[in-house]
Amino acid sequence: MGTKPTPRSALAAACSRTPLRSIHGSGHRTGLFADCPDLIGTPFSYAREEEIYGEGEDAEFVYRVVEGAVRSHKVLSDGRRQITGFHLAGSLFGFEQGDVHWHTAEALSDTKVLIFQRRPIERAATHSAEVACQLWSMATANLRDAQDLTLLLGRRSAQERLAAFLIEVDGRFGGTGTFALPMTRRDIADYLGLTIETVSRTFSQLEEEGALRRASGRQVTLHRARLRHVVET
Amino acid sequence: MGTKPTPRSALAAACSRTPLRSIHGSGHRTGLFADCPDLIGTPFSYAREEEIYGEGEDAEFVYRVVEGAVRSHKVLSDGRRQITGFHLAGSLFGFEQGDVHWHTAEALSDTKVLIFQRRPIERAATHSAEVACQLWSMATANLRDAQDLTLLLGRRSAQERLAAFLIEVDGRFGGTGTFALPMTRRDIADYLGLTIETVSRTFSQLEEEGALRRASGRQVTLHRARLRHVVET
DNA sequence: CGCCCCGTTGACTCTCGTCAACAGACGTGG
DNA sequence: CCACGTCTGTTGACGAGAGTCAACGGGGCG
C-alpha cells in the first residue's frame, strides 16, 4: 500500500470513483443513516493498535465499524487509562459534542470502517428533524451505556464487573455463549477499572466456579445462568 | 397544604389559571426551551427526600430545577446505590430514552421545579429540527458528564474523587470557592463510589493538608489551587 | 428533654493493587 | 531450523487503600 493514505485523501478519491451502492448491503446492522441515502460512507481501514483519532483532535469525521473492533478511551497524565466503550461491527462512534474529540479511538484489531464527514451530517440535522432525532436517539443510547458503566464501576466487585462484561459482549456477538474476545486483558482491565492481574484471577475464579470455560486464544464459553447469578440484579 | 397534589393535577390546574409570563425570568439559566415560548413549564414543589419519579415508571414529564437540588440514582437489589448525577438550579432532568425512566429522582432539599410534558416536546422534535438539535445537544452534554464520572470511578483514588467533586460543585455554584453542600455524606459517597466513612476521612485529610476548611453545617471553603493539584490532569 | 439523624473517628478486615516470576504464542533473524 | 526477544496471560506473595463494624458527639425537632 505504500504510504498510509489519510481519511481525507481516501474521501477525495472516493468522490470520483466509488460505486456508491456497493458500500451498503454489506451485512452491517441497519440503523442511523440507513435511510439517508445521500450520507454514504467512504470505506477505510486501520491496522491493529492504530490510532483512529486522538483526544483534542479536530472532529472532522465520524465512523461506523464494518469489521473488527475499536476502543474509545481517556488517559490521565500519569498513564492511568479508562476505556469508555468498545465499538463492534455496526456501531457508530466519533460523534461528540463540539468540534474536537474528547476521546482517543484505536483499532483493537485490523478494522474496516465507513467514514462520514461530520459537518454535512450536522448541517443536515439543522434542517431535518428526522436526522436530528436519530442523532438524539444515538446520544441517548450512549448515555444509557455510560450510566450503566458508572453503576458497574462505582458499586460492583471485580467478579460482578467481569461477569456483567462477558454477558454484555456475548449479547453483542449474538448471544450464543461462545465467542473470542476481541480485546486484551489490559483493555478489559481498563474498561472495568481493574488491573490485568485482577482480571486474570477473576477469570480463573469464574472458571473454577463453572461459570465459564477458557479455550485457546481468547475463546470463551459462558455458563450464562451462572454468570447472571453472579451479577444478580 | 392538605393532600399532596400530583404533577398531573397541577398541570391541569395550571392550564386554566397560571399567568404564564410569571414563570420565566426567575433567574434560572437560559438554555434548552428558552426559545420555545410555547413550552412553558408548570411550577411544582417537592419536599426534602421526596421521590420525584422512580425507575421503571412511565416517563410522562421532564423537569427543570428552579430552586433546590435533585439527585438521580440507580439501586441494586441488595441496596447498593449509585447516584449518576446531581441537578442544581437551571438544569433539566428526566429526559431519557424510551417511555420509562431508567433512574429514580429525589429532591435533596425542598425543591421547586418546572414540569413539562414529555410527549409534546418529543412531538415537537419530530417536526422541528431546532428542538431536536437542542435535545441532542442536551443528551450529548449529559453523555460527557457521565463519561467524566466513569473516569473518576474507574481510575481515581478517594482523595482525587472528592477533590474533583468539590471543584465541580464549586463551579456550578459560581466558582467563589465557598458554598454549602446541598447533599449529605451518603449522597456524596454514593456519587463517588465510596462509603460515608471514607468520604468523611477524606474530608479530614484534605482539611489537614490545607486544601479546604469546613465550617458549621455543610459549609466549605476550598483552597482551589491545592485541590486542583490533588486532581492534577 | 430525649430521640434520631448526620458526621467523625478508631480498630480491624478484606479486596484489590503491586511487584515479581514464569509459561506459551508469535515473529524475526541468524 | 532453532535461538532469541517480545508480548500476553497466569499465578504467587505481599502491601495498601478502602470497607466494615462500632462508638460517640452535636444539632434539629417533636
Short mmCIF file of C-alpha atoms (C1' of nucleotides) in Angstrom, two decimals:
data_model
loop_
_atom_site.label_atom_id
_atom_site.label_comp_id
_atom_site.label_asym_id
_atom_site.label_seq_id
_atom_site.Cartn_x
_atom_site.Cartn_y
_atom_site.Cartn_z
CA MET A 1 0.00 0.00 0.00
CA GLY A 2 2.98 2.34 0.23
CA THR A 3 2.43 5.37 2.45
CA LYS A 4 -0.71 5.31 4.51
CA PRO A 5 -3.50 7.39 2.96
CA THR A 6 -5.39 9.72 5.24
CA PRO A 7 -9.16 9.61 5.66
CA ARG A 8 -9.21 12.94 3.85
CA SER A 9 -7.41 11.64 0.79
CA ALA A 10 -9.50 8.49 0.76
CA LEU A 11 -12.62 10.61 0.83
CA ALA A 12 -11.44 12.75 -2.04
CA ALA A 13 -10.65 9.69 -4.09
CA ALA A 14 -13.97 8.09 -3.24
CA CYS A 15 -15.86 11.09 -4.54
CA SER A 16 -14.65 10.42 -8.03
CA ARG A 17 -14.67 6.66 -8.27
CA THR A 18 -16.67 4.80 -5.65
CA PRO A 19 -19.76 2.99 -6.92
CA LEU A 20 -21.89 4.18 -4.07
CA ARG A 21 -24.37 1.34 -3.99
CA SER A 22 -21.69 -1.21 -3.39
CA ILE A 23 -20.89 0.19 0.02
CA HIS A 24 -24.18 -0.65 1.63
CA GLY A 25 -25.78 -4.02 1.97
CA SER A 26 -22.57 -5.50 3.32
CA GLY A 27 -24.18 -7.06 6.34
CA HIS A 28 -23.79 -4.38 8.97
CA ARG A 29 -26.79 -3.55 11.11
CA THR A 30 -29.30 -1.10 9.81
CA GLY A 31 -29.60 1.96 11.98
CA LEU A 32 -28.64 5.55 11.94
CA PHE A 33 -28.25 6.95 8.43
CA ALA A 34 -29.72 3.80 6.93
CA ASP A 35 -32.47 5.95 5.48
CA CYS A 36 -30.24 8.82 4.46
CA PRO A 37 -29.12 7.69 1.03
CA ASP A 38 -27.10 10.82 0.49
CA LEU A 39 -24.95 10.06 3.51
CA ILE A 40 -22.77 7.35 2.07
CA GLY A 41 -19.63 6.44 3.92
CA THR A 42 -16.20 6.01 2.48
CA PRO A 43 -14.52 2.71 3.30
CA PHE A 44 -11.28 2.89 5.22
CA SER A 45 -9.04 0.52 7.14
CA TYR A 46 -6.95 0.67 10.27
CA ALA A 47 -4.31 -1.77 11.45
CA ARG A 48 -4.30 -3.38 14.88
CA GLU A 49 -3.46 -0.81 17.58
CA GLU A 50 -3.58 2.05 15.11
CA GLU A 51 -4.99 5.33 16.37
CA ILE A 52 -8.11 6.48 14.54
CA TYR A 53 -8.33 9.84 16.27
CA GLY A 54 -6.87 11.39 19.38
CA GLU A 55 -8.35 13.35 22.23
CA GLY A 56 -8.36 17.04 21.38
CA GLU A 57 -8.10 16.50 17.64
CA ASP A 58 -10.42 18.22 15.26
CA ALA A 59 -13.56 16.10 14.91
CA GLU A 60 -13.82 16.07 11.16
CA PHE A 61 -15.21 12.58 10.72
CA VAL A 62 -17.50 10.07 12.30
CA TYR A 63 -17.15 6.34 11.79
CA ARG A 64 -19.15 3.17 11.53
CA VAL A 65 -17.44 -0.15 12.21
CA VAL A 66 -17.89 -2.62 9.38
CA GLU A 67 -15.47 -5.28 10.55
CA GLY A 68 -13.17 -5.52 13.53
CA ALA A 69 -13.42 -3.58 16.77
CA VAL A 70 -12.48 -0.21 18.21
CA ARG A 71 -11.97 1.16 21.71
CA SER A 72 -12.56 4.72 22.95
CA HIS A 73 -10.64 5.89 25.97
CA LYS A 74 -9.32 8.76 28.03
CA VAL A 75 -5.97 8.86 29.79
CA LEU A 76 -4.72 10.71 32.83
CA SER A 77 -1.33 12.39 32.77
CA ASP A 78 0.25 9.57 34.78
CA GLY A 79 -0.88 6.97 32.28
CA ARG A 80 -3.96 5.63 34.03
CA ARG A 81 -6.45 4.83 31.32
CA GLN A 82 -10.21 4.42 31.29
CA ILE A 83 -11.84 2.82 28.29
CA THR A 84 -15.32 4.25 27.92
CA GLY A 85 -16.56 1.90 25.25
CA PHE A 86 -15.88 -0.81 22.72
CA HIS A 87 -17.34 -0.45 19.25
CA LEU A 88 -18.05 -3.67 17.37
CA ALA A 89 -19.36 -4.23 13.86
CA GLY A 90 -22.34 -2.00 13.15
CA SER A 91 -21.74 0.61 15.76
CA LEU A 92 -21.18 4.27 15.10
CA PHE A 93 -18.56 6.23 17.00
CA GLY A 94 -16.74 9.55 16.99
CA PHE A 95 -19.87 11.66 17.19
CA GLU A 96 -19.25 14.00 20.06
CA GLN A 97 -20.24 17.48 21.07
CA GLY A 98 -18.21 20.40 19.89
CA ASP A 99 -15.52 20.49 17.29
CA VAL A 100 -12.92 18.27 18.93
CA HIS A 101 -12.90 14.67 20.04
CA TRP A 102 -12.89 14.17 23.78
CA HIS A 103 -11.63 10.63 23.49
CA THR A 104 -8.95 8.72 21.71
CA ALA A 105 -10.12 5.90 19.45
CA GLU A 106 -7.91 2.99 18.43
CA ALA A 107 -8.44 -0.20 16.47
CA LEU A 108 -8.32 -3.36 18.59
CA SER A 109 -7.59 -5.47 15.55
CA ASP A 110 -7.39 -4.82 11.84
CA THR A 111 -10.59 -2.92 11.31
CA LYS A 112 -12.68 -1.72 8.40
CA VAL A 113 -14.84 1.34 8.88
CA LEU A 114 -17.04 3.66 6.88
CA ILE A 115 -16.11 7.29 7.29
CA PHE A 116 -18.61 10.14 7.19
CA GLN A 117 -17.89 13.83 7.31
CA ARG A 118 -19.33 15.30 10.45
CA ARG A 119 -20.18 18.76 9.10
CA PRO A 120 -22.67 17.71 6.42
CA ILE A 121 -24.44 15.49 8.93
CA GLU A 122 -24.68 18.29 11.44
CA ARG A 123 -25.87 20.61 8.74
CA ALA A 124 -28.47 18.04 7.74
CA ALA A 125 -29.58 17.85 11.36
CA THR A 126 -30.29 21.56 11.49
CA HIS A 127 -32.66 21.15 8.55
CA SER A 128 -34.10 17.71 9.04
CA ALA A 129 -35.87 16.87 12.28
CA GLU A 130 -35.55 13.23 11.35
CA VAL A 131 -31.77 13.28 11.21
CA ALA A 132 -31.61 15.31 14.39
CA CYS A 133 -33.87 12.82 16.15
CA GLN A 134 -31.63 9.99 15.06
CA LEU A 135 -28.62 11.79 16.47
CA TRP A 136 -30.53 12.41 19.67
CA SER A 137 -31.53 8.79 19.92
CA MET A 138 -27.96 7.70 19.35
CA ALA A 139 -26.64 10.03 22.03
CA THR A 140 -29.26 8.80 24.47
CA ALA A 141 -28.34 5.19 23.86
CA ASN A 142 -24.71 6.03 24.50
CA LEU A 143 -25.75 7.88 27.63
CA ARG A 144 -27.51 4.84 28.98
CA ASP A 145 -24.46 2.70 28.32
CA ALA A 146 -22.25 5.21 30.09
CA GLN A 147 -24.52 5.27 33.11
CA ASP A 148 -24.65 1.50 33.27
CA LEU A 149 -20.87 1.54 33.28
CA THR A 150 -20.97 4.10 36.06
CA LEU A 151 -23.02 1.75 38.23
CA LEU A 152 -20.63 -1.08 37.39
CA LEU A 153 -17.55 0.92 38.35
CA GLY A 154 -19.00 2.59 41.39
CA ARG A 155 -20.72 -0.25 43.12
CA ARG A 156 -19.71 -3.66 41.86
CA SER A 157 -16.99 -6.14 42.76
CA ALA A 158 -14.41 -7.49 40.35
CA GLN A 159 -16.40 -10.71 39.83
CA GLU A 160 -19.60 -8.83 39.14
CA ARG A 161 -17.86 -6.48 36.74
CA LEU A 162 -16.28 -9.23 34.71
CA ALA A 163 -19.45 -11.34 34.66
CA ALA A 164 -21.54 -8.39 33.50
CA PHE A 165 -18.95 -7.54 30.89
CA LEU A 166 -18.88 -11.05 29.46
CA ILE A 167 -22.67 -11.23 29.28
CA GLU A 168 -22.70 -7.87 27.51
CA VAL A 169 -20.10 -8.90 24.95
CA ASP A 170 -21.85 -12.21 24.38
CA GLY A 171 -25.04 -10.31 23.64
CA ARG A 172 -23.32 -8.11 21.12
CA PHE A 173 -21.91 -11.20 19.38
CA GLY A 174 -25.32 -12.75 19.04
CA GLY A 175 -25.83 -14.39 22.42
CA THR A 176 -24.52 -17.83 21.54
CA GLY A 177 -22.45 -18.07 24.69
CA THR A 178 -19.26 -18.87 22.79
CA PHE A 179 -17.03 -16.26 21.20
CA ALA A 180 -13.50 -14.92 21.02
CA LEU A 181 -12.85 -11.76 22.98
CA PRO A 182 -11.51 -9.14 20.58
CA MET A 183 -9.63 -7.28 23.31
CA THR A 184 -6.65 -7.98 25.53
CA ARG A 185 -6.71 -8.35 29.30
CA ARG A 186 -5.33 -4.84 29.54
CA ASP A 187 -8.27 -3.48 27.56
CA ILE A 188 -10.74 -5.36 29.74
CA ALA A 189 -9.00 -4.12 32.87
CA ASP A 190 -9.03 -0.53 31.66
CA TYR A 191 -12.71 -0.82 30.84
CA LEU A 192 -13.70 -2.37 34.16
CA GLY A 193 -11.48 -0.17 36.32
CA LEU A 194 -9.29 -3.10 37.42
CA THR A 195 -5.74 -4.33 36.82
CA ILE A 196 -4.80 -7.06 34.37
CA GLU A 197 -3.82 -9.32 37.28
CA THR A 198 -7.22 -8.95 38.89
CA VAL A 199 -8.95 -9.62 35.59
CA SER A 200 -6.86 -12.72 35.10
CA ARG A 201 -7.51 -14.00 38.62
CA THR A 202 -11.21 -13.29 38.27
CA PHE A 203 -11.32 -15.29 35.04
CA SER A 204 -9.73 -18.16 36.94
CA GLN A 205 -12.22 -17.87 39.80
CA LEU A 206 -15.18 -17.83 37.44
CA GLU A 207 -13.77 -20.86 35.65
CA GLU A 208 -13.32 -22.74 38.94
CA GLU A 209 -16.91 -21.94 39.79
CA GLY A 210 -18.03 -23.35 36.46
CA ALA A 211 -19.31 -20.03 35.17
CA LEU A 212 -17.19 -20.17 32.03
CA ARG A 213 -14.56 -22.19 30.18
CA ARG A 214 -11.49 -20.75 28.52
CA ALA A 215 -10.08 -22.25 25.35
CA SER A 216 -7.04 -21.37 23.26
CA GLY A 217 -6.64 -17.82 22.12
CA ARG A 218 -9.25 -15.60 23.69
CA GLN A 219 -12.07 -18.05 23.11
CA VAL A 220 -14.54 -18.38 25.97
CA THR A 221 -17.71 -20.38 26.54
CA LEU A 222 -20.06 -18.86 29.07
CA HIS A 223 -22.34 -20.63 31.51
CA ARG A 224 -24.75 -17.77 31.22
CA ALA A 225 -27.12 -18.78 34.01
CA ARG A 226 -24.24 -18.89 36.50
CA LEU A 227 -22.80 -15.63 35.24
CA ARG A 228 -26.17 -13.96 35.55
CA HIS A 229 -26.40 -15.32 39.05
CA VAL A 230 -23.10 -13.62 39.86
CA VAL A 231 -24.48 -10.34 38.56
CA GLU A 232 -27.95 -10.83 40.06
CA THR A 233 -29.91 -7.59 39.65
CA MET B 1 -51.22 22.02 52.05
CA GLY B 2 -53.60 19.10 52.74
CA THR B 3 -53.21 16.13 50.42
CA LYS B 4 -50.33 16.31 48.04
CA PRO B 5 -51.36 17.23 44.50
CA THR B 6 -49.87 15.21 41.68
CA PRO B 7 -47.93 16.77 38.82
CA ARG B 8 -50.85 15.80 36.62
CA SER B 9 -53.41 17.70 38.67
CA ALA B 10 -51.10 20.69 38.99
CA LEU B 11 -50.70 20.73 35.25
CA ALA B 12 -54.44 20.64 34.69
CA ALA B 13 -54.96 23.49 37.13
CA ALA B 14 -52.15 25.50 35.58
CA CYS B 15 -53.74 25.31 32.17
CA SER B 16 -56.64 27.39 33.36
CA ARG B 17 -55.06 29.85 35.75
CA THR B 18 -51.30 30.31 35.53
CA PRO B 19 -50.12 33.70 34.29
CA LEU B 20 -47.54 32.19 32.01
CA ARG B 21 -45.11 35.07 31.89
CA SER B 22 -44.57 34.96 35.58
CA ILE B 23 -42.93 31.59 35.44
CA HIS B 24 -39.95 32.65 33.44
CA GLY B 25 -37.39 35.29 34.22
CA SER B 26 -36.93 33.98 37.72
CA GLY B 27 -33.19 33.85 37.49
CA HIS B 28 -32.58 30.32 36.28
CA ARG B 29 -30.08 29.83 33.48
CA THR B 30 -31.24 30.25 29.95
CA GLY B 31 -30.88 27.09 27.93
CA LEU B 32 -32.97 24.41 26.38
CA PHE B 33 -36.51 25.53 25.62
CA ALA B 34 -35.62 29.13 26.35
CA ASP B 35 -36.58 29.95 22.79
CA CYS B 36 -39.67 27.76 22.71
CA PRO B 37 -42.26 30.09 24.13
CA ASP B 38 -44.99 27.53 23.70
CA LEU B 39 -43.21 25.15 26.03
CA ILE B 40 -44.00 26.75 29.34
CA GLY B 41 -43.47 24.70 32.43
CA THR B 42 -45.84 24.30 35.32
CA PRO B 43 -44.39 25.11 38.73
CA PHE B 44 -44.31 22.33 41.25
CA SER B 45 -42.65 21.61 44.57
CA TYR B 46 -41.12 18.62 46.28
CA ALA B 47 -40.16 18.25 49.91
CA ARG B 48 -36.76 17.15 51.12
CA GLU B 49 -36.18 13.45 50.32
CA GLU B 50 -39.37 13.22 48.32
CA GLU B 51 -39.32 10.99 45.27
CA ILE B 52 -39.99 12.80 42.01
CA TYR B 53 -40.12 9.70 39.86
CA GLY B 54 -38.99 6.11 40.20
CA GLU B 55 -37.04 3.76 37.99
CA GLY B 56 -39.40 1.94 35.67
CA GLU B 57 -42.18 4.48 35.99
CA ASP B 58 -43.87 5.92 32.98
CA ALA B 59 -41.87 8.91 31.80
CA GLU B 60 -44.68 11.40 31.41
CA PHE B 61 -42.85 14.54 32.46
CA VAL B 62 -39.50 16.20 32.30
CA TYR B 63 -38.33 18.74 34.85
CA ARG B 64 -36.23 21.83 35.22
CA VAL B 65 -34.88 22.76 38.64
CA VAL B 66 -35.77 26.30 39.66
CA GLU B 67 -34.63 26.16 43.25
CA GLY B 68 -33.15 23.41 45.38
CA ALA B 69 -31.40 20.29 44.17
CA VAL B 70 -32.21 16.82 42.91
CA ARG B 71 -30.33 13.54 42.63
CA SER B 72 -30.75 10.77 40.05
CA HIS B 73 -29.71 7.28 41.00
CA LYS B 74 -29.97 3.57 40.38
CA VAL B 75 -30.05 0.89 43.03
CA LEU B 76 -29.02 -2.75 43.04
CA SER B 77 -31.25 -5.34 44.63
CA ASP B 78 -29.06 -5.52 47.73
CA GLY B 79 -29.34 -1.79 48.31
CA ARG B 80 -26.07 -0.59 46.85
CA ARG B 81 -26.79 2.73 45.24
CA GLN B 82 -25.06 4.74 42.53
CA ILE B 83 -26.00 8.35 42.07
CA THR B 84 -25.48 9.28 38.44
CA GLY B 85 -25.99 12.99 38.77
CA PHE B 86 -27.00 15.97 40.85
CA HIS B 87 -29.27 18.55 39.30
CA LEU B 88 -28.95 22.10 40.61
CA ALA B 89 -30.92 25.22 39.74
CA GLY B 90 -31.26 25.60 35.98
CA SER B 91 -30.66 22.02 34.98
CA LEU B 92 -33.10 19.87 33.14
CA PHE B 93 -33.60 16.22 34.08
CA GLY B 94 -35.90 13.29 33.47
CA PHE B 95 -35.42 13.24 29.72
CA GLU B 96 -34.49 9.69 28.93
CA GLN B 97 -34.87 7.30 26.07
CA GLY B 98 -37.99 5.22 25.78
CA ASP B 99 -41.19 5.55 27.69
CA VAL B 100 -39.97 4.75 31.19
CA HIS B 101 -37.46 6.38 33.48
CA TRP B 102 -34.30 4.37 34.00
CA HIS B 103 -33.41 6.25 37.16
CA THR B 104 -35.06 7.34 40.34
CA ALA B 105 -35.06 11.08 41.06
CA GLU B 106 -35.43 12.54 44.53
CA ALA B 107 -35.27 16.03 45.98
CA LEU B 108 -32.20 16.68 48.13
CA SER B 109 -33.91 19.57 49.86
CA ASP B 110 -37.20 21.36 49.40
CA THR B 111 -37.15 21.93 45.69
CA LYS B 112 -39.13 23.92 43.15
CA VAL B 113 -39.25 22.68 39.58
CA LEU B 114 -40.97 23.44 36.33
CA ILE B 115 -42.71 20.44 34.85
CA PHE B 116 -43.08 19.83 31.12
CA GLN B 117 -44.96 17.07 29.42
CA ARG B 118 -42.58 14.85 27.55
CA ARG B 119 -44.89 13.86 24.67
CA PRO B 120 -45.47 17.34 23.23
CA ILE B 121 -41.76 18.01 23.33
CA GLU B 122 -40.97 14.78 21.55
CA ARG B 123 -43.68 15.52 19.04
CA ALA B 124 -42.19 18.97 18.53
CA ALA B 125 -38.81 17.35 17.98
CA THR B 126 -40.12 15.24 15.13
CA HIS B 127 -41.26 18.40 13.35
CA SER B 128 -38.68 20.95 14.38
CA ALA B 129 -35.05 20.32 13.70
CA GLU B 130 -34.23 23.07 16.13
CA VAL B 131 -35.92 21.38 19.05
CA ALA B 132 -34.43 18.04 18.10
CA CYS B 133 -30.97 19.59 17.94
CA GLN B 134 -31.43 21.03 21.40
CA LEU B 135 -32.40 17.63 22.72
CA TRP B 136 -29.40 16.15 21.01
CA SER B 137 -27.13 18.75 22.48
CA MET B 138 -28.54 18.16 25.92
CA ALA B 139 -28.06 14.41 25.67
CA THR B 140 -24.50 14.90 24.50
CA ALA B 141 -23.70 17.18 27.42
CA ASN B 142 -25.08 14.56 29.79
CA LEU B 143 -23.05 11.93 28.00
CA ARG B 144 -19.86 13.84 28.57
CA ASP B 145 -20.65 14.22 32.24
CA ALA B 146 -21.35 10.51 32.54
CA GLN B 147 -18.05 9.66 30.88
CA ASP B 148 -16.14 12.02 33.11
CA LEU B 149 -17.72 10.25 36.05
CA THR B 150 -16.68 6.96 34.53
CA LEU B 151 -13.06 8.06 34.51
CA LEU B 152 -13.38 9.26 38.09
CA LEU B 153 -14.85 5.98 39.31
CA GLY B 154 -12.63 3.71 37.31
CA ARG B 155 -9.25 5.23 37.84
CA ARG B 156 -9.09 7.73 40.66
CA SER B 157 -8.36 7.49 44.39
CA ALA B 158 -10.73 8.65 47.10
CA GLN B 159 -8.82 11.94 47.51
CA GLU B 160 -8.88 12.64 43.80
CA ARG B 161 -12.57 11.83 43.58
CA LEU B 162 -13.56 14.11 46.39
CA ALA B 163 -11.32 16.94 45.22
CA ALA B 164 -12.70 16.74 41.69
CA PHE B 165 -16.22 16.63 43.06
CA LEU B 166 -15.75 19.72 45.21
CA ILE B 167 -14.23 21.67 42.34
CA GLU B 168 -17.15 20.65 40.15
CA VAL B 169 -19.78 21.70 42.68
CA ASP B 170 -17.97 24.96 43.32
CA GLY B 171 -18.08 25.66 39.61
CA ARG B 172 -21.79 25.03 39.48
CA PHE B 173 -22.32 27.42 42.38
CA GLY B 174 -20.44 30.21 40.64
CA GLY B 175 -16.83 29.38 41.45
CA THR B 176 -16.47 31.54 44.52
CA GLY B 177 -14.75 28.78 46.49
CA THR B 178 -17.22 28.99 49.37
CA PHE B 179 -20.59 27.29 49.43
CA ALA B 180 -22.82 24.92 51.36
CA LEU B 181 -23.02 21.38 50.02
CA PRO B 182 -26.67 20.60 49.31
CA MET B 183 -26.17 16.87 49.78
CA THR B 184 -25.34 14.56 52.69
CA ARG B 185 -22.19 12.49 53.08
CA ARG B 186 -24.21 9.48 51.99
CA ASP B 187 -25.15 11.18 48.75
CA ILE B 188 -21.56 12.17 48.08
CA ALA B 189 -20.40 8.64 48.86
CA ASP B 190 -22.98 7.12 46.53
CA TYR B 191 -21.97 9.51 43.78
CA LEU B 192 -18.23 8.90 44.15
CA GLY B 193 -18.47 5.13 44.65
CA LEU B 194 -17.17 5.32 48.23
CA THR B 195 -18.58 4.83 51.74
CA ILE B 196 -19.61 7.64 54.04
CA GLU B 197 -16.72 6.85 56.38
CA THR B 198 -14.20 7.16 53.57
CA VAL B 199 -15.75 10.43 52.43
CA SER B 200 -15.57 11.76 55.96
CA ARG B 201 -11.96 10.68 56.45
CA THR B 202 -11.02 12.14 53.09
CA PHE B 203 -12.57 15.48 54.06
CA SER B 204 -10.44 15.40 57.19
CA GLN B 205 -7.29 14.59 55.22
CA LEU B 206 -7.91 17.39 52.74
CA GLU B 207 -8.51 19.78 55.61
CA GLU B 208 -5.27 18.72 57.32
CA GLU B 209 -3.46 19.34 54.05
CA GLY B 210 -4.97 22.80 53.86
CA ALA B 211 -6.97 22.07 50.74
CA LEU B 212 -10.25 23.15 52.33
CA ARG B 213 -11.86 24.37 55.53
CA ARG B 214 -15.09 23.07 56.96
CA ALA B 215 -17.49 25.33 58.81
CA SER B 216 -20.77 24.66 60.52
CA GLY B 217 -23.47 22.93 58.58
CA ARG B 218 -22.17 21.74 55.25
CA GLN B 219 -20.35 24.95 54.53
CA VAL B 220 -16.91 24.53 52.94
CA THR B 221 -14.23 26.91 51.73
CA LEU B 222 -11.96 25.47 49.09
CA HIS B 223 -8.29 26.13 48.52
CA ARG B 224 -8.84 25.63 44.86
CA ALA B 225 -5.21 25.60 43.78
CA ARG B 226 -4.40 22.82 46.23
CA LEU B 227 -7.48 20.85 45.28
CA ARG B 228 -6.62 21.16 41.62
CA HIS B 229 -3.14 19.95 42.47
CA VAL B 230 -4.66 16.84 44.04
CA VAL B 231 -6.61 16.19 40.85
CA GLU B 232 -3.76 17.18 38.54
CA THR B 233 -4.74 16.25 35.00
"C1'" DC C 1 -35.88 16.54 77.44
"C1'" DG C 2 -34.94 12.82 74.65
"C1'" DC C 3 -34.71 10.81 70.18
"C1'" DC C 4 -32.91 10.37 65.73
"C1'" DC C 5 -30.04 11.51 62.07
"C1'" DC C 6 -25.73 13.10 60.45
"C1'" DG C 7 -20.97 13.27 60.68
"C1'" DT C 8 -16.48 11.87 62.68
"C1'" DT C 9 -13.08 8.80 64.34
"C1'" DG C 10 -10.84 4.36 65.70
"C1'" DA C 11 -9.76 -0.58 65.14
"C1'" DC C 12 -9.78 -4.23 62.31
"C1'" DT C 13 -10.70 -6.76 57.78
"C1'" DC C 14 -10.56 -7.73 53.11
"C1'" DT C 15 -10.48 -6.81 48.35
"C1'" DC C 16 -7.76 -5.38 45.00
"C1'" DG C 17 -3.18 -3.36 43.57
"C1'" DT C 18 1.84 -4.01 43.30
"C1'" DC C 19 5.89 -6.48 42.35
"C1'" DA C 20 7.82 -10.45 40.61
"C1'" DA C 21 8.46 -14.80 38.26
"C1'" DC C 22 7.22 -17.72 34.63
"C1'" DA C 23 4.87 -20.15 30.61
"C1'" DG C 24 3.19 -20.13 25.99
"C1'" DA C 25 2.49 -17.91 21.38
"C1'" DC C 26 4.45 -15.42 17.84
"C1'" DG C 27 7.71 -13.20 14.80
"C1'" DT C 28 12.44 -12.25 13.42
"C1'" DG C 29 16.80 -13.15 12.07
"C1'" DG C 30 20.99 -15.77 12.23
"C1'" DC D 1 15.51 -24.84 11.81
"C1'" DC D 2 16.19 -23.03 16.04
"C1'" DA D 3 17.69 -19.29 19.24
"C1'" DC D 4 16.03 -15.11 20.79
"C1'" DG D 5 13.19 -11.37 22.24
"C1'" DT D 6 8.69 -9.66 22.90
"C1'" DC D 7 4.06 -9.72 24.12
"C1'" DT D 8 0.19 -11.70 26.50
"C1'" DG D 9 -1.64 -14.10 30.18
"C1'" DT D 10 -1.32 -16.59 34.68
"C1'" DT D 11 -0.04 -17.21 39.35
"C1'" DG D 12 2.08 -16.19 43.95
"C1'" DA D 13 3.50 -13.22 47.86
"C1'" DC D 14 2.86 -9.14 49.94
"C1'" DG D 15 1.01 -4.47 50.92
"C1'" DA D 16 -2.05 -0.53 50.74
"C1'" DG D 17 -6.35 1.66 50.36
"C1'" DA D 18 -10.92 1.44 51.12
"C1'" DG D 19 -14.75 -1.17 53.53
"C1'" DT D 20 -16.88 -2.84 57.86
"C1'" DC D 21 -18.18 -2.53 62.49
"C1'" DA D 22 -18.58 0.14 66.41
"C1'" DA D 23 -18.64 4.11 69.49
"C1'" DC D 24 -19.58 8.81 70.18
"C1'" DG D 25 -20.71 13.90 69.73
"C1'" DG D 26 -23.67 17.51 68.08
"C1'" DG D 27 -27.75 19.57 66.12
"C1'" DG D 28 -32.58 19.65 64.94
"C1'" DC D 29 -37.16 18.55 66.09
"C1'" DG D 30 -41.11 16.56 68.25
#
